[in-house]
Coordinates of C-alpha atoms in Angstrom, one line a residue:
Chain A
M1067 CA 11.2 28.1 5.0
R1068 CA 12.5 25.1 3.2
I1069 CA 10.2 23.2 1.2
I1070 CA 11.3 19.8 -0.7
V1071 CA 8.8 17.9 -2.4
C1072 CA 10.0 14.5 -3.4
V1073 CA 8.3 13.5 -7.1
K1074 CA 9.6 10.3 -9.4
A1075 CA 8.7 10.0 -13.2
I1076 CA 7.2 6.5 -13.7
P1077 CA 5.7 5.1 -16.6
R1078 CA 1.8 6.7 -18.8
G1079 CA 0.3 3.7 -18.3
E1080 CA 0.6 0.1 -18.4
G1081 CA 0.2 -0.3 -21.7
Q1082 CA 3.9 0.5 -22.5
L1083 CA 5.8 -1.9 -20.3
R1084 CA 7.7 -4.7 -21.9
I1085 CA 8.8 -7.2 -20.1
A1086 CA 12.5 -7.7 -20.9
E1087 CA 14.1 -11.5 -23.1
S1088 CA 16.0 -11.6 -19.4
G1089 CA 12.8 -11.8 -17.8
D1090 CA 13.6 -9.7 -15.1
R1091 CA 12.8 -7.0 -15.3
V1092 CA 10.3 -4.4 -17.6
L1093 CA 11.4 -2.2 -19.8
C1094 CA 9.0 0.9 -20.5
E1095 CA 8.8 2.2 -24.5
G1096 CA 7.8 5.3 -26.0
A1097 CA 8.8 8.1 -26.4
G1098 CA 6.7 11.2 -23.6
G1099 CA 5.9 8.1 -22.3
W1100 CA 6.8 9.0 -18.3
T1101 CA 4.7 11.3 -16.5
I1102 CA 4.4 12.1 -12.3
N1103 CA 3.4 9.2 -9.8
E1104 CA 0.3 10.0 -8.6
S1105 CA 0.5 9.7 -5.3
D1106 CA 4.0 12.3 -5.6
E1107 CA 1.4 14.8 -7.8
Y1108 CA -1.1 15.1 -4.1
A1109 CA 2.7 15.7 -2.4
V1110 CA 3.3 18.5 -4.8
E1111 CA -0.6 20.4 -4.5
Q1112 CA 0.4 20.1 -0.4
G1113 CA 3.5 22.0 -0.9
V1114 CA 2.3 24.1 -3.2
T1115 CA -0.8 25.6 -1.3
Q1116 CA 1.7 25.7 1.3
K1117 CA 3.9 27.6 0.7
A1118 CA 2.1 31.3 -0.5
P1119 CA 0.9 31.6 3.4
L1120 CA 4.4 30.4 4.9
G1121 CA 6.7 32.4 2.4
A1122 CA 8.5 29.5 1.8
T1123 CA 10.1 28.1 -0.9
L1124 CA 9.8 24.8 -2.9
T1125 CA 11.9 22.9 -4.7
A1126 CA 10.6 20.0 -6.6
L1127 CA 13.9 17.0 -6.3
T1128 CA 14.0 13.3 -7.5
V1129 CA 16.3 10.2 -8.0
G1130 CA 16.4 9.5 -11.4
P1131 CA 17.8 8.6 -15.3
L1132 CA 16.6 11.8 -18.2
V1133 CA 13.7 10.7 -18.4
S1134 CA 12.5 12.1 -14.8
Q1135 CA 12.6 15.4 -15.5
E1136 CA 9.0 15.2 -16.8
A1137 CA 8.0 14.7 -13.1
L1138 CA 9.8 18.0 -11.9
Y1139 CA 8.1 20.3 -15.0
I1140 CA 5.1 18.8 -13.6
A1141 CA 5.9 19.6 -10.7
L1142 CA 7.3 23.9 -11.5
A1143 CA 4.4 24.1 -13.6
K1144 CA 1.8 23.5 -10.8
G1145 CA 3.5 26.2 -9.1
A1146 CA 7.4 24.7 -7.7
D1147 CA 10.7 27.1 -7.5
K1148 CA 13.0 24.7 -7.6
A1149 CA 13.7 21.2 -9.7
V1150 CA 16.6 19.4 -8.9
R1151 CA 17.2 16.3 -10.3
I1152 CA 19.9 13.1 -9.3
D1153 CA 21.0 11.5 -12.5
S1154 CA 21.2 8.2 -10.9
D1155 CA 18.9 4.6 -12.1
I1156 CA 19.2 3.4 -7.9
S1157 CA 16.0 1.7 -6.8
D1158 CA 16.4 -0.5 -3.6
P1159 CA 15.1 1.7 -1.1
Q1160 CA 17.2 1.8 1.0
R1161 CA 19.8 3.2 -1.5
L1162 CA 17.9 5.3 -2.7
A1163 CA 17.3 7.1 0.4
G1164 CA 20.7 7.6 1.3
V1165 CA 21.5 9.5 -1.7
M1166 CA 18.0 11.9 -0.8
A1167 CA 20.0 12.0 2.3
R1168 CA 22.9 13.4 0.9
A1169 CA 20.4 15.2 -1.3
V1170 CA 17.9 17.1 0.8
E1171 CA 21.4 18.2 3.6
K1172 CA 22.8 19.8 0.4
L1173 CA 19.4 22.0 -0.5
G1174 CA 18.9 22.8 3.4
Y1175 CA 15.0 21.6 4.3
D1176 CA 12.3 22.5 7.3
L1177 CA 10.2 20.2 5.5
I1178 CA 10.4 17.6 3.5
L1179 CA 7.1 16.3 1.1
T1180 CA 6.7 12.6 -0.2
G1181 CA 3.5 10.5 -1.7
V1182 CA 2.7 7.2 -0.8
E1183 CA 3.5 4.6 -2.7
S1184 CA 5.2 4.2 -5.9
S1185 CA 2.7 3.0 -8.7
D1186 CA 5.3 1.5 -10.4
Y1187 CA 7.2 -0.5 -7.4
L1188 CA 4.9 -0.3 -5.5
G1189 CA 6.9 -0.1 -2.1
A1190 CA 6.0 2.6 -0.4
Q1191 CA 9.1 2.9 1.5
V1192 CA 11.5 5.1 0.7
G1193 CA 9.9 8.7 2.4
T1194 CA 10.2 7.0 6.4
L1195 CA 13.2 6.1 5.1
L1196 CA 14.3 8.9 4.5
A1197 CA 12.8 10.5 7.5
T1198 CA 14.6 7.7 10.4
R1199 CA 17.9 8.0 7.8
M1200 CA 17.6 11.6 9.3
G1201 CA 16.6 11.1 12.4
I1202 CA 13.7 13.7 11.6
A1203 CA 10.2 13.0 12.4
S1204 CA 7.7 11.7 10.4
A1205 CA 3.9 10.5 9.1
Y1206 CA 2.5 8.4 6.9
A1207 CA -0.4 8.9 4.9
V1208 CA -1.0 12.4 6.2
T1209 CA -4.8 13.9 5.8
A1210 CA -4.2 17.5 7.1
V1211 CA -1.9 19.7 8.2
E1212 CA -1.4 22.7 10.9
F1213 CA 1.7 25.0 11.5
S1214 CA 1.6 26.5 15.0
P1215 CA 2.3 30.6 15.4
D1216 CA 6.1 30.2 15.1
R1217 CA 6.4 27.9 12.6
K1218 CA 8.7 25.4 14.5
S1219 CA 6.7 23.0 15.1
I1220 CA 3.4 21.2 13.0
R1221 CA -0.1 19.6 13.7
V1222 CA -1.0 16.6 11.6
T1223 CA -3.8 14.3 11.0
K1224 CA -2.9 11.1 9.6
E1225 CA -4.8 8.1 8.3
L1226 CA -5.3 4.7 10.0
R1227 CA -6.7 1.5 8.8
G1228 CA -10.2 1.7 8.8
G1229 CA -10.1 5.2 8.1
A1230 CA -9.8 6.4 11.3
S1231 CA -7.2 9.2 12.2
Q1232 CA -5.1 10.0 14.6
Y1233 CA -3.6 13.6 15.7
L1234 CA 0.3 14.0 16.0
E1235 CA 2.6 16.9 16.5
M1236 CA 6.0 17.1 16.0
G1237 CA 9.1 19.8 15.7
L1238 CA 10.4 20.8 12.1
P1239 CA 12.2 20.0 10.4
A1240 CA 9.9 16.7 10.3
L1241 CA 9.0 14.6 6.9
L1242 CA 5.2 14.5 5.5
S1243 CA 4.6 11.2 3.3
I1244 CA 0.6 13.0 2.1
Q1245 CA -1.9 10.4 1.4
Y1246 CA -4.0 10.8 -2.1
G1247 CA -6.9 12.8 -1.9
M1248 CA -5.7 15.1 0.2
H1249 CA -6.0 18.4 -1.9
P1250 CA -8.1 17.9 -6.0
L1251 CA -5.2 17.5 -8.3
S1252 CA -5.2 21.1 -9.9
Y1253 CA -4.9 21.1 -13.3
V1254 CA -2.0 22.0 -15.9
S1255 CA -2.1 23.3 -19.1
P1256 CA 0.0 22.4 -22.1
R1257 CA 1.4 26.4 -22.1
R1258 CA 2.3 26.1 -18.4
L1259 CA 3.8 22.8 -19.2
L1260 CA 5.7 23.6 -21.6
S1261 CA 7.0 26.9 -19.7
A1262 CA 8.1 24.7 -17.1
R1263 CA 9.6 22.8 -20.1
S1264 CA 11.9 26.2 -20.0
Q1265 CA 13.1 26.7 -16.2
P1266 CA 16.3 25.3 -16.5
Q1267 CA 16.9 22.7 -13.7
E1268 CA 20.1 21.6 -11.2
T1269 CA 21.7 18.2 -12.0
L1270 CA 23.8 15.9 -9.6
T1271 CA 25.1 13.5 -9.7
L1272 CA 26.6 10.8 -6.9
P1273 CA 30.1 11.6 -7.2
E1274 CA 29.2 15.5 -6.5
L1275 CA 27.4 14.5 -3.3
G1276 CA 29.9 12.1 -2.3
L1277 CA 29.2 8.9 -3.1
D1278 CA 29.8 6.1 -4.9
V1279 CA 28.2 4.9 -7.6
G1280 CA 28.3 1.1 -7.2
G1281 CA 26.6 -0.9 -3.9
R1282 CA 25.9 -4.6 -2.9
P1283 CA 22.8 -5.5 -3.6
G1284 CA 20.3 -6.6 -1.0
P1285 CA 20.2 -10.1 0.2
F1286 CA 17.4 -11.6 -2.9
Q1287 CA 17.0 -12.1 -6.4
V1288 CA 14.3 -11.9 -8.9
L1289 CA 13.3 -14.7 -10.0
E1290 CA 10.5 -13.6 -12.7
V1291 CA 8.3 -10.5 -13.8
G1292 CA 4.8 -11.3 -15.3
V1293 CA 1.3 -11.0 -16.0
P1294 CA -0.3 -12.2 -12.4
Q1295 CA -1.3 -15.2 -12.3
R1296 CA -4.5 -15.4 -11.9
V1297 CA -4.9 -16.8 -8.2
R1298 CA -9.1 -18.4 -8.8
R1299 CA -8.8 -18.2 -12.3
V1300 CA -11.5 -16.7 -13.2
K1301 CA -14.1 -17.7 -15.4
F1302 CA -13.9 -15.2 -17.8
L1303 CA -17.9 -15.2 -19.1
E1304 CA -17.9 -14.5 -22.9
G1305 CA -20.1 -14.1 -26.0
N1306 CA -22.4 -11.5 -27.8
S1307 CA -24.2 -8.7 -25.5
G1308 CA -27.5 -11.2 -24.5
E1309 CA -25.3 -14.2 -24.2
V1310 CA -22.6 -12.0 -21.3
T1311 CA -26.6 -11.0 -19.6
S1312 CA -27.6 -14.5 -19.3
Q1313 CA -24.5 -15.3 -17.6
L1314 CA -24.5 -12.6 -15.4
L1315 CA -28.1 -13.1 -14.6
G1316 CA -27.2 -16.9 -13.4
R1317 CA -24.3 -16.3 -11.7
I1318 CA -25.7 -13.4 -9.6
R1319 CA -28.6 -15.5 -8.5
D1320 CA -26.7 -18.8 -7.7
A1321 CA -24.5 -16.1 -5.1
I1322 CA -27.4 -14.3 -3.5
R1323 CA -29.6 -18.0 -3.6
Chain B
M1417 CA 21.9 -17.3 -5.6
P1418 CA 22.5 -20.3 -3.4
S1419 CA 20.1 -19.4 0.0
G1420 CA 22.2 -19.5 3.1
K1421 CA 21.8 -20.8 7.1
P1422 CA 18.8 -21.0 7.9
W1423 CA 16.8 -18.1 9.8
S1424 CA 17.1 -18.3 14.1
E1425 CA 13.2 -17.2 14.0
L1426 CA 10.7 -15.3 12.4
V1427 CA 8.8 -13.3 14.2
V1428 CA 5.3 -12.5 12.9
F1429 CA 3.5 -9.1 14.3
L1430 CA 0.3 -10.5 15.6
G1431 CA -1.1 -6.8 16.4
Y1432 CA -1.7 -4.5 19.0
G1433 CA -4.1 -2.9 21.6
Q1434 CA -7.6 -3.3 20.1
Y1435 CA -6.1 -4.6 16.5
C1436 CA -4.5 -7.9 18.3
P1437 CA -5.2 -10.8 17.2
D1438 CA -5.1 -9.3 14.2
G1439 CA -7.1 -11.5 11.5
A1440 CA -4.3 -10.9 8.3
A1441 CA -1.7 -11.7 10.8
L1442 CA -3.3 -14.4 11.8
H1443 CA -3.7 -15.7 8.6
L1444 CA -0.1 -14.8 7.9
L1445 CA 1.2 -17.1 11.3
A1446 CA -0.4 -20.0 10.0
R1447 CA 1.8 -19.2 6.6
C1448 CA 4.3 -19.2 9.2
R1449 CA 4.1 -21.6 10.9
F1450 CA 4.1 -24.3 7.7
L1451 CA 7.4 -22.2 6.4
A1452 CA 9.3 -22.3 9.5
D1453 CA 8.9 -26.2 9.9
R1454 CA 10.4 -26.7 6.6
L1455 CA 13.4 -23.6 7.2
G1456 CA 14.6 -25.6 10.6
S1457 CA 13.8 -21.8 12.6
R1458 CA 11.7 -20.7 15.5
L1459 CA 8.1 -19.3 15.3
T1460 CA 7.4 -16.3 17.9
A1461 CA 4.2 -14.2 17.6
L1462 CA 4.7 -10.9 18.6
V1463 CA 2.4 -8.4 20.6
L1464 CA 2.3 -4.9 21.4
G1465 CA 0.2 -2.9 23.9
Q1466 CA -0.9 -1.9 27.2
E1467 CA -1.2 -6.0 27.9
L1468 CA -1.4 -9.1 26.6
P1469 CA -4.7 -10.0 25.6
A1470 CA -5.5 -13.8 25.9
S1471 CA -7.7 -14.9 22.7
A1472 CA -3.9 -13.0 21.3
V1473 CA -2.3 -15.8 23.6
A1474 CA -4.9 -18.6 22.6
A1475 CA -5.1 -17.7 18.5
A1476 CA -0.8 -17.9 18.8
E1477 CA -1.4 -21.8 20.6
E1478 CA -3.8 -22.5 17.8
R1479 CA -1.5 -21.8 15.1
G1480 CA 1.9 -23.6 17.1
A1481 CA 4.1 -20.6 17.6
D1482 CA 7.3 -21.7 19.9
E1483 CA 6.4 -18.2 21.3
I1484 CA 4.6 -15.5 23.1
V1485 CA 7.0 -12.1 22.8
S1486 CA 4.7 -9.2 24.5
L1487 CA 5.6 -5.8 24.9
E1488 CA 4.3 -4.1 27.1
A1489 CA 4.2 -0.1 28.1
P1490 CA 1.6 2.1 28.7
A1491 CA 3.0 4.0 25.1
L1492 CA 1.9 0.6 23.3
A1493 CA -1.4 0.5 24.2
H1494 CA -2.0 3.0 20.8
Y1495 CA -1.2 3.3 18.0
H1496 CA 2.6 5.4 17.5
A1497 CA 4.8 4.3 14.8
E1498 CA 7.3 5.5 16.5
A1499 CA 7.7 3.9 19.9
F1500 CA 6.1 0.7 18.0
A1501 CA 9.4 1.0 15.2
R1502 CA 11.6 1.6 18.5
A1503 CA 10.0 -1.3 20.3
V1504 CA 10.3 -3.6 18.0
G1505 CA 13.8 -2.8 16.6
N1506 CA 15.2 -2.7 19.7
L1507 CA 13.6 -5.9 20.0
L1508 CA 15.0 -7.7 16.9
R1509 CA 18.2 -6.1 17.2
E1510 CA 18.1 -8.5 20.6
R1511 CA 17.9 -11.7 19.1
G1512 CA 19.5 -11.7 16.3
P1513 CA 19.1 -12.5 12.3
G1514 CA 15.2 -13.0 11.9
L1515 CA 12.8 -12.7 9.1
F1516 CA 10.4 -9.9 10.4
L1517 CA 6.8 -10.3 8.8
L1518 CA 3.8 -7.8 9.2
P1519 CA 1.1 -8.1 7.6
N1520 CA 0.4 -5.4 4.9
T1521 CA -1.7 -2.7 6.9
L1522 CA -1.5 0.8 6.6
E1523 CA 0.2 0.7 10.5
A1524 CA 2.9 -1.8 9.2
T1525 CA 3.4 0.1 6.3
E1526 CA 4.5 3.0 7.9
V1527 CA 6.0 0.6 10.6
A1528 CA 8.2 -2.0 8.1
P1529 CA 10.1 0.9 6.8
A1530 CA 11.0 2.7 10.3
V1531 CA 12.2 -0.9 11.9
A1532 CA 14.5 -1.8 8.4
G1533 CA 16.0 2.1 8.6
M1534 CA 16.6 1.9 11.9
L1535 CA 18.5 -1.6 11.3
E1536 CA 19.7 -0.7 8.3
V1537 CA 18.5 -4.2 6.8
P1538 CA 15.6 -4.4 3.6
A1539 CA 13.0 -4.7 3.5
L1540 CA 10.0 -6.2 1.0
T1541 CA 7.6 -5.0 1.6
N1542 CA 4.0 -5.1 0.2
C1543 CA 3.9 -9.2 -0.2
I1544 CA 1.2 -11.1 -1.4
D1545 CA 3.1 -14.6 -1.9
I1546 CA 5.5 -16.1 0.4
E1547 CA 6.3 -19.6 -0.3
I1548 CA 9.1 -22.5 -1.0
A1549 CA 10.0 -23.3 -4.0
N1550 CA 12.9 -25.5 -5.0
G1551 CA 13.6 -25.5 -1.8
C1552 CA 14.3 -21.3 -1.7
V1553 CA 12.1 -18.6 0.1
V1554 CA 10.2 -16.9 -3.2
V1555 CA 7.7 -13.6 -2.1
T1556 CA 5.7 -12.4 -5.0
R1557 CA 4.7 -9.4 -5.3
P1558 CA 2.6 -6.9 -7.4
M1559 CA 4.3 -3.7 -9.5
F1560 CA 2.8 -1.7 -11.7
W1561 CA -1.2 -0.6 -10.3
G1562 CA -1.3 -4.0 -10.0
T1563 CA -0.8 -4.8 -12.8
R1564 CA 2.9 -7.1 -13.6
H1565 CA 3.6 -9.3 -10.7
V1566 CA 7.9 -9.6 -9.4
R1567 CA 8.4 -13.5 -7.5
I1568 CA 12.0 -12.8 -5.5
Q1569 CA 14.4 -15.7 -4.1
V1570 CA 15.2 -14.8 -0.5
E1571 CA 18.6 -15.4 0.7
T1572 CA 17.8 -17.5 4.6
G1573 CA 20.1 -16.1 7.2
Q1574 CA 20.0 -12.4 6.2
P1575 CA 17.8 -9.5 8.5
L1576 CA 14.9 -8.8 6.7
V1577 CA 11.5 -7.2 7.5
V1578 CA 8.2 -8.4 4.9
T1579 CA 5.1 -7.3 5.2
V1580 CA 2.5 -9.2 3.0
Q1581 CA -1.7 -9.5 2.3
L1582 CA -1.8 -13.3 1.2
R1583 CA -4.2 -13.2 -1.6
D1584 CA -4.8 -16.9 -0.7
G1585 CA -8.3 -16.7 1.0
S1586 CA -8.5 -20.2 3.2
P1587 CA -5.7 -19.7 5.9
V1588 CA -3.2 -23.2 6.1
Q1589 CA -4.5 -24.5 9.1
G1590 CA -1.6 -24.4 11.6
R1591 CA -0.6 -27.6 14.1
P1592 CA -1.3 -26.5 17.3
G1593 CA 1.7 -25.8 19.8
N1594 CA 2.6 -25.1 23.2
P1595 CA 3.5 -21.6 23.3
S1596 CA 6.3 -19.9 26.0
V1597 CA 4.9 -17.0 27.3
R1598 CA 7.3 -14.1 27.7
R1599 CA 6.2 -10.9 28.5
V1600 CA 8.5 -7.6 29.0
Q1601 CA 7.1 -4.4 30.3
L1602 CA 9.6 -2.0 28.7
P1603 CA 11.1 0.6 30.6
A1604 CA 10.2 4.5 29.8
E1605 CA 11.8 5.9 26.2
A1606 CA 15.3 6.7 27.4
E1607 CA 15.6 9.3 24.8
P1608 CA 12.8 11.4 23.8
L1609 CA 10.1 10.7 20.6
L1610 CA 10.4 13.3 18.2
T1611 CA 6.2 12.6 17.6
R1612 CA 3.5 13.1 20.4
I1613 CA 0.7 11.8 19.9
L1614 CA -2.4 14.3 20.6
G1615 CA -5.4 12.2 19.6
G1616 CA -7.6 9.9 17.8
S1617 CA -11.4 9.4 15.9
E1618 CA -12.7 6.9 14.4
P1619 CA -13.3 6.6 11.1
A1620 CA -17.2 9.4 9.9
V1621 CA -19.8 6.5 10.8
A1622 CA -21.2 5.3 7.8
D1623 CA -24.4 6.3 6.5
I1624 CA -25.3 2.2 5.5
D1625 CA -23.2 -0.3 7.4
L1626 CA -21.4 -2.2 4.7
T1627 CA -20.3 -5.1 7.1
K1628 CA -23.9 -6.4 7.1
A1629 CA -25.1 -6.3 3.5
E1630 CA -24.9 -9.1 2.2
V1631 CA -24.6 -7.7 -1.5
I1632 CA -22.5 -5.1 -2.5
V1633 CA -22.2 -3.7 -6.0
A1634 CA -18.7 -1.2 -5.8
A1635 CA -17.9 1.8 -8.4
G1636 CA -14.0 2.0 -9.4
R1637 CA -12.8 4.8 -11.7
G1638 CA -13.8 3.2 -14.1
A1639 CA -17.1 4.1 -13.2
A1640 CA -16.3 7.9 -12.5
S1641 CA -19.1 9.5 -14.2
K1642 CA -22.7 10.5 -13.4
S1643 CA -24.2 8.6 -15.7
A1644 CA -22.1 4.9 -14.5
I1645 CA -23.2 5.7 -11.0
K1646 CA -26.4 6.1 -11.9
L1647 CA -26.5 2.7 -13.3
V1648 CA -24.6 1.0 -10.6
E1649 CA -27.1 2.2 -8.0
E1650 CA -29.2 1.2 -10.1
I1651 CA -28.6 -2.3 -10.0
A1652 CA -27.6 -2.4 -5.6
E1653 CA -31.2 -0.9 -5.8
L1654 CA -32.1 -4.1 -8.3
L1655 CA -30.4 -6.9 -6.6
G1656 CA -31.5 -5.2 -2.7
G1657 CA -27.9 -4.8 -2.1
A1658 CA -25.4 -1.3 -0.5
V1659 CA -23.4 0.4 -3.1
A1660 CA -19.7 0.7 -2.1
C1661 CA -16.6 2.6 -4.0
S1662 CA -12.7 2.0 -4.3
R1663 CA -10.5 4.8 -2.2
P1664 CA -9.9 7.1 -5.6
M1665 CA -13.7 7.4 -6.5
A1666 CA -14.1 8.9 -2.6
D1667 CA -10.9 11.5 -3.2
L1668 CA -12.4 12.5 -6.5
G1669 CA -16.0 13.6 -4.9
W1670 CA -18.3 10.7 -6.6
F1671 CA -19.1 8.4 -2.6
P1672 CA -18.5 10.1 0.8
R1673 CA -15.3 8.0 2.6
G1674 CA -18.0 5.9 4.6
R1675 CA -18.6 3.3 1.6
I1676 CA -14.6 3.0 0.5
V1677 CA -13.8 -0.9 0.9
G1678 CA -10.1 -1.6 1.4
T1679 CA -7.3 -0.4 4.0
S1680 CA -8.8 2.9 4.2
G1681 CA -12.1 1.7 4.5
K1682 CA -14.4 -1.9 5.6
T1683 CA -12.9 -4.9 5.4
V1684 CA -16.1 -6.6 3.8
R1685 CA -17.3 -10.7 3.5
P1686 CA -21.0 -10.0 1.1
K1687 CA -22.4 -13.5 -0.7
L1688 CA -21.7 -11.3 -4.2
Y1689 CA -19.6 -8.3 -4.9
L1690 CA -20.2 -7.0 -8.0
A1691 CA -16.9 -5.3 -8.8
C1692 CA -17.7 -2.1 -12.2
G1693 CA -14.7 -0.4 -12.7
I1694 CA -12.2 -1.2 -10.3
S1695 CA -8.6 -2.2 -11.5
G1696 CA -8.0 -3.7 -8.1
A1697 CA -4.4 -1.8 -6.2
S1698 CA -3.2 -4.1 -3.5
Q1699 CA -5.2 -1.6 -0.6
H1700 CA -9.0 -2.6 -2.5
L1701 CA -8.3 -6.4 -2.8
A1702 CA -7.5 -6.7 1.2
G1703 CA -11.4 -5.4 1.6
M1704 CA -12.9 -7.6 -0.8
Q1705 CA -11.0 -10.3 -0.9
E1706 CA -13.1 -12.5 1.4
A1707 CA -16.4 -12.7 -0.7
Q1708 CA -18.1 -15.6 -1.4
T1709 CA -18.9 -14.4 -4.9
I1710 CA -16.5 -12.0 -6.6
I1711 CA -17.4 -11.1 -10.2
A1712 CA -16.0 -8.4 -11.8
I1713 CA -16.3 -5.9 -15.0
N1714 CA -13.6 -3.7 -16.8
K1715 CA -12.3 -3.3 -19.5
D1716 CA -8.9 -4.1 -18.9
P1717 CA -8.3 -8.2 -19.4
Y1718 CA -5.7 -7.6 -16.8
A1719 CA -6.4 -5.3 -14.1
P1720 CA -5.4 -7.4 -10.8
I1721 CA -9.3 -7.1 -9.8
F1722 CA -9.3 -10.7 -11.9
E1723 CA -6.6 -12.2 -9.7
V1724 CA -9.1 -12.6 -7.0
A1725 CA -12.9 -12.4 -9.2
H1726 CA -14.7 -15.8 -10.1
Y1727 CA -16.1 -14.1 -12.4
G1728 CA -15.3 -11.7 -15.0
V1729 CA -17.3 -9.5 -17.6
V1730 CA -14.3 -7.7 -20.3
G1731 CA -16.0 -4.7 -21.4
M1732 CA -17.6 -0.6 -21.0
L1733 CA -19.4 -0.8 -18.0
E1734 CA -21.9 2.1 -20.3
E1735 CA -22.8 -1.2 -22.2
I1736 CA -22.9 -4.4 -20.0
L1737 CA -24.3 -2.5 -17.2
P1738 CA -27.7 -1.4 -19.3
A1739 CA -28.3 -4.9 -21.1
F1740 CA -28.1 -6.4 -17.4
I1741 CA -30.8 -4.3 -15.8
E1742 CA -33.5 -4.2 -18.6
N1743 CA -32.8 -8.2 -18.0
A1744 CA -32.5 -8.2 -14.2
R1745 CA -35.7 -6.9 -12.8
G1746 CA -37.3 -9.8 -10.2
I1747 CA -32.9 -11.2 -9.8
R1748 CA -33.4 -9.9 -6.0
A1749 CA -33.6 -13.8 -3.5
G1750 CA -37.6 -15.2 -3.6
D1751 CA -38.4 -12.7 -6.7
K1752 CA -39.2 -14.6 -9.8
L1753 CA -36.5 -15.1 -12.2
P1754 CA -36.8 -13.7 -15.7

């Protein structure tokens, strides 16, 4: 059984972000400022939990520039057996899914795990796009997985709106986008992270996957990136502690009168 | 970038089965009437299910749809991502290049990229606004935990899938229309589906009904400590309100899942929503942005919760809440105020 978990490295926090002078891009500043996307961390936990009872190998896969290694180190420290990085700065979801499709075909797989979204782009597209492109079964916002005795199919619980659940059955290979909170996140000690940093990683380029580096842009154009406009022009209550408290009291009293 | 020819139509997904018409979809439909008029495109309301609910027809009429298309099959009575994507994808393929819009529910988060992947068209997901600016269609979407917004200009005439959760609370009044109704009985699937639905279950019954609470005090990750939660509970009690939480707080085990507000939990419209230590992921805002008064306390002045809040306090809960409690005794409606 071969499990691939797809991970992404993102900036550690919003404090490191700077809007480029062109106004249409966000830059991340500061060394050591990258970490694994939180949602993907739940997918890694699921892979690590599953691999021992199944006797599976777990490969962590990322697409990104060199800093993306940070996500792979964390996956390795948590228990992934192997790490592969596709060297590319593609961010368009359709093209990303195309690159990942080539990569997972090359690596071989029975099950692909992803998170539900990346906290930077917040698009929640790539997992489902990848499954659609591969023509394999998939489920989004998965909260439980059970393998059939012959390990040829799985039963999956997924979340729907309002916290409702749905139960599905699907044959392998399949792709599951793991919902937040499926397993508690394990702690990665600095020692384990350090040892993960010395483990070998495989790096592949787009030409090595038989893909063009270029690509046509989508039918849209970024006008600007900025700090959100306050939708309702929030009124901040300011002053010393006593003043803030009395304003709070007043606003609350008005609201519930 | 010059805008292309107009889209032949804007297709708005109105909902399925028991979730049709979906409130967020009606809001989006009214907005799309406004857009379609300016773009010179037709407006189509799309319904999936076993039958077409009369309420969906009435709602689509009221908001000025030109056509209602109802795709009907026993397999579409309940949510089935794969069957939904196939039905919608086939319809869009047949109708030519248009703009397909869905309200940003958990289900749409799965169906939108599945349709986009099937048709090999781009998708702009998790948008919070779609408007016309300088004659062009522009969407706004959050990035980086919602701390940044990106405005994207879309070339009309090119097929595109968009999911939107409009942030402005007051629905635009669409002009009524007289839509034609096209009901399509879908034949049994020619190709077998890869997934089989075994069943489903409703959300766990909550210990309290948040949807009926007039006052909600909600705890987010900024309140992830025993002492902070005690303060939140104390305030809820003082105000005669209910305690709710953001999704991560339930994932971390601080609250039962029945207390979640947002796309994974309840949608609430209380008189007062007091958000304590909630940064405001889109999924949370979608469940509480229509509260009458929203007051947010957060240490980060750029937290997205302040986009929907009426009043904000920037600071640490551990400092603000105790001072507040000290002075708040007696604030409950009808009681004598200090």
